[in-house]
């Protein structure tokens, strides 16, 4: 993948936003570093693949939360039998999984609309 100047600007912006969040915290306040770094990585990868539409913090938080639920459940299934189909655990997993699918589908749709607009502007 070739990184454009615009993409690099977005990466720098993401890094600065993350650093600013850390700087605003008091020295005694806990920094959820793992969660923050995952969110930063997801945001950077998503912006590179999907464009500027994925800079919204709410979208990142939503994706990260659903991803965590799915990942933890998949790890649990490696160690123990899967939960019953009607269990709360299975319902939470299926809901998060469907939410991820919907979010990605929506991002692709928005990305295509942005490309269509850009193409019409150029021609």
CSV table of C-alpha atoms in Angstrom, one decimal:
chain,number,residue,atom,x,y,z
A,1,UNK,CA,0.0,0.0,0.0
A,2,UNK,CA,1.3,3.4,-0.9
A,3,UNK,CA,0.9,6.0,1.8
A,4,UNK,CA,-0.1,9.5,0.6
A,5,UNK,CA,0.9,12.7,2.2
A,6,UNK,CA,-2.8,13.0,3.3
A,7,UNK,CA,-2.7,9.6,4.9
A,8,UNK,CA,0.5,10.5,6.8
A,9,UNK,CA,-1.1,13.7,8.0
A,10,UNK,CA,-4.0,11.7,9.4
A,11,UNK,CA,-1.5,9.3,11.1
A,12,UNK,CA,0.3,12.3,12.7
A,13,UNK,CA,-3.1,13.8,13.7
A,14,UNK,CA,-4.1,10.5,15.4
A,15,UNK,CA,-0.8,10.3,17.3
A,16,UNK,CA,-1.2,13.9,18.4
A,17,UNK,CA,-4.8,13.4,19.6
A,18,UNK,CA,-3.7,10.4,21.6
A,19,UNK,CA,-0.7,12.3,23.1
A,20,UNK,CA,-3.1,15.2,24.0
A,21,UNK,CA,-5.5,12.9,25.8
A,22,UNK,CA,-2.6,11.5,27.9
A,23,UNK,CA,-1.3,15.1,28.6
A,24,UNK,CA,-4.7,16.2,29.9
A,25,UNK,CA,-4.8,13.5,32.6
A,26,UNK,CA,-3.4,14.2,36.0
A,27,UNK,CA,-0.2,12.5,37.0
A,28,UNK,CA,-2.1,10.3,39.4
A,29,UNK,CA,-4.8,9.2,36.9
A,30,UNK,CA,-4.5,5.8,35.4
A,31,UNK,CA,-3.9,5.7,31.6
A,32,UNK,CA,-5.6,2.6,30.0
A,33,UNK,CA,-2.6,2.1,27.8
A,34,UNK,CA,-3.6,-1.1,26.1
A,35,UNK,CA,-7.0,0.1,25.3
A,36,UNK,CA,-5.7,3.5,24.1
A,37,UNK,CA,-3.0,1.8,21.8
A,38,UNK,CA,-5.6,-0.6,20.4
A,39,UNK,CA,-7.9,2.3,19.6
A,40,UNK,CA,-5.1,4.3,18.1
A,41,UNK,CA,-4.0,1.3,15.9
A,42,UNK,CA,-7.6,0.6,14.8
A,43,UNK,CA,-8.1,4.2,14.0
A,44,UNK,CA,-4.9,4.4,11.9
A,45,UNK,CA,-5.5,1.2,10.0
A,46,UNK,CA,-9.1,2.1,9.4
A,47,UNK,CA,-8.3,5.6,8.2
A,48,UNK,CA,-5.7,4.1,5.8
A,49,UNK,CA,-8.2,1.7,4.5
A,50,UNK,CA,-11.5,3.6,4.7
A,51,UNK,CA,-10.5,7.2,4.7
A,52,UNK,CA,-11.3,10.2,6.8
A,53,UNK,CA,-14.8,8.9,7.7
A,54,UNK,CA,-13.3,6.7,10.4
A,55,UNK,CA,-11.8,9.5,12.4
A,56,UNK,CA,-14.9,9.8,14.6
A,57,UNK,CA,-14.0,8.7,18.2
A,58,UNK,CA,-17.5,7.3,18.8
A,59,UNK,CA,-17.0,4.9,15.8
A,60,UNK,CA,-13.6,3.8,17.2
A,61,UNK,CA,-15.0,3.2,20.7
A,62,UNK,CA,-17.9,1.3,19.3
A,63,UNK,CA,-15.7,-0.9,17.1
A,64,UNK,CA,-13.2,-1.5,19.9
A,65,UNK,CA,-15.9,-2.5,22.4
A,66,UNK,CA,-17.5,-5.0,19.9
A,67,UNK,CA,-14.1,-6.3,18.9
A,68,UNK,CA,-13.1,-6.9,22.6
A,69,UNK,CA,-16.3,-8.9,23.2
A,70,UNK,CA,-15.7,-11.1,20.1
A,71,UNK,CA,-12.0,-11.6,20.8
A,72,UNK,CA,-12.6,-12.6,24.5
A,73,UNK,CA,-15.3,-15.0,23.4
A,74,UNK,CA,-13.1,-16.6,20.7
A,75,UNK,CA,-10.3,-17.0,23.2
A,76,UNK,CA,-12.7,-18.6,25.7
A,77,UNK,CA,-13.9,-21.0,23.1
A,78,UNK,CA,-10.3,-22.3,22.7
A,79,UNK,CA,-10.2,-23.2,26.4
A,80,UNK,CA,-13.7,-24.4,27.1
A,81,UNK,CA,-16.8,-25.6,25.3
A,82,UNK,CA,-18.9,-23.0,23.5
A,83,UNK,CA,-21.8,-21.5,25.5
A,84,UNK,CA,-25.4,-22.7,25.0
A,85,UNK,CA,-27.2,-21.0,22.1
A,86,UNK,CA,-29.6,-19.3,24.4
A,87,UNK,CA,-27.1,-18.2,27.0
A,88,UNK,CA,-26.3,-14.5,27.8
A,89,UNK,CA,-22.7,-15.0,26.8
A,90,UNK,CA,-23.7,-16.3,23.3
A,91,UNK,CA,-26.2,-13.6,22.8
A,92,UNK,CA,-23.6,-10.9,23.7
A,93,UNK,CA,-21.1,-12.5,21.3
A,94,UNK,CA,-23.6,-12.7,18.4
A,95,UNK,CA,-24.8,-9.2,19.0
A,96,UNK,CA,-21.2,-7.9,19.0
A,97,UNK,CA,-20.4,-9.9,15.9
A,98,UNK,CA,-23.5,-8.6,14.0
A,99,UNK,CA,-22.6,-5.1,15.2
A,100,UNK,CA,-19.1,-5.4,13.7
A,101,UNK,CA,-20.5,-6.7,10.4
A,102,UNK,CA,-23.0,-3.8,10.3
A,103,UNK,CA,-20.3,-1.2,11.1
A,104,UNK,CA,-17.9,-2.5,8.5
A,105,UNK,CA,-20.7,-2.7,5.9
A,106,UNK,CA,-21.7,0.9,6.7
A,107,UNK,CA,-18.1,2.1,6.4
A,108,UNK,CA,-17.7,0.4,3.0
A,109,UNK,CA,-21.0,2.0,1.9
A,110,UNK,CA,-19.8,5.5,3.0
A,111,UNK,CA,-16.4,5.0,1.5
A,112,UNK,CA,-18.0,4.1,-1.9
A,113,UNK,CA,-20.2,7.1,-1.7
A,114,UNK,CA,-17.2,9.3,-1.0
A,115,UNK,CA,-15.4,7.8,-4.0
A,116,UNK,CA,-18.4,8.3,-6.2
A,117,UNK,CA,-18.6,12.0,-5.2
A,118,UNK,CA,-14.9,12.5,-5.8
A,119,UNK,CA,-15.1,10.8,-9.2
A,120,UNK,CA,-18.0,12.9,-10.3
A,121,UNK,CA,-16.2,16.1,-9.2
A,122,UNK,CA,-13.1,15.1,-11.3
A,123,UNK,CA,-15.0,14.4,-14.5
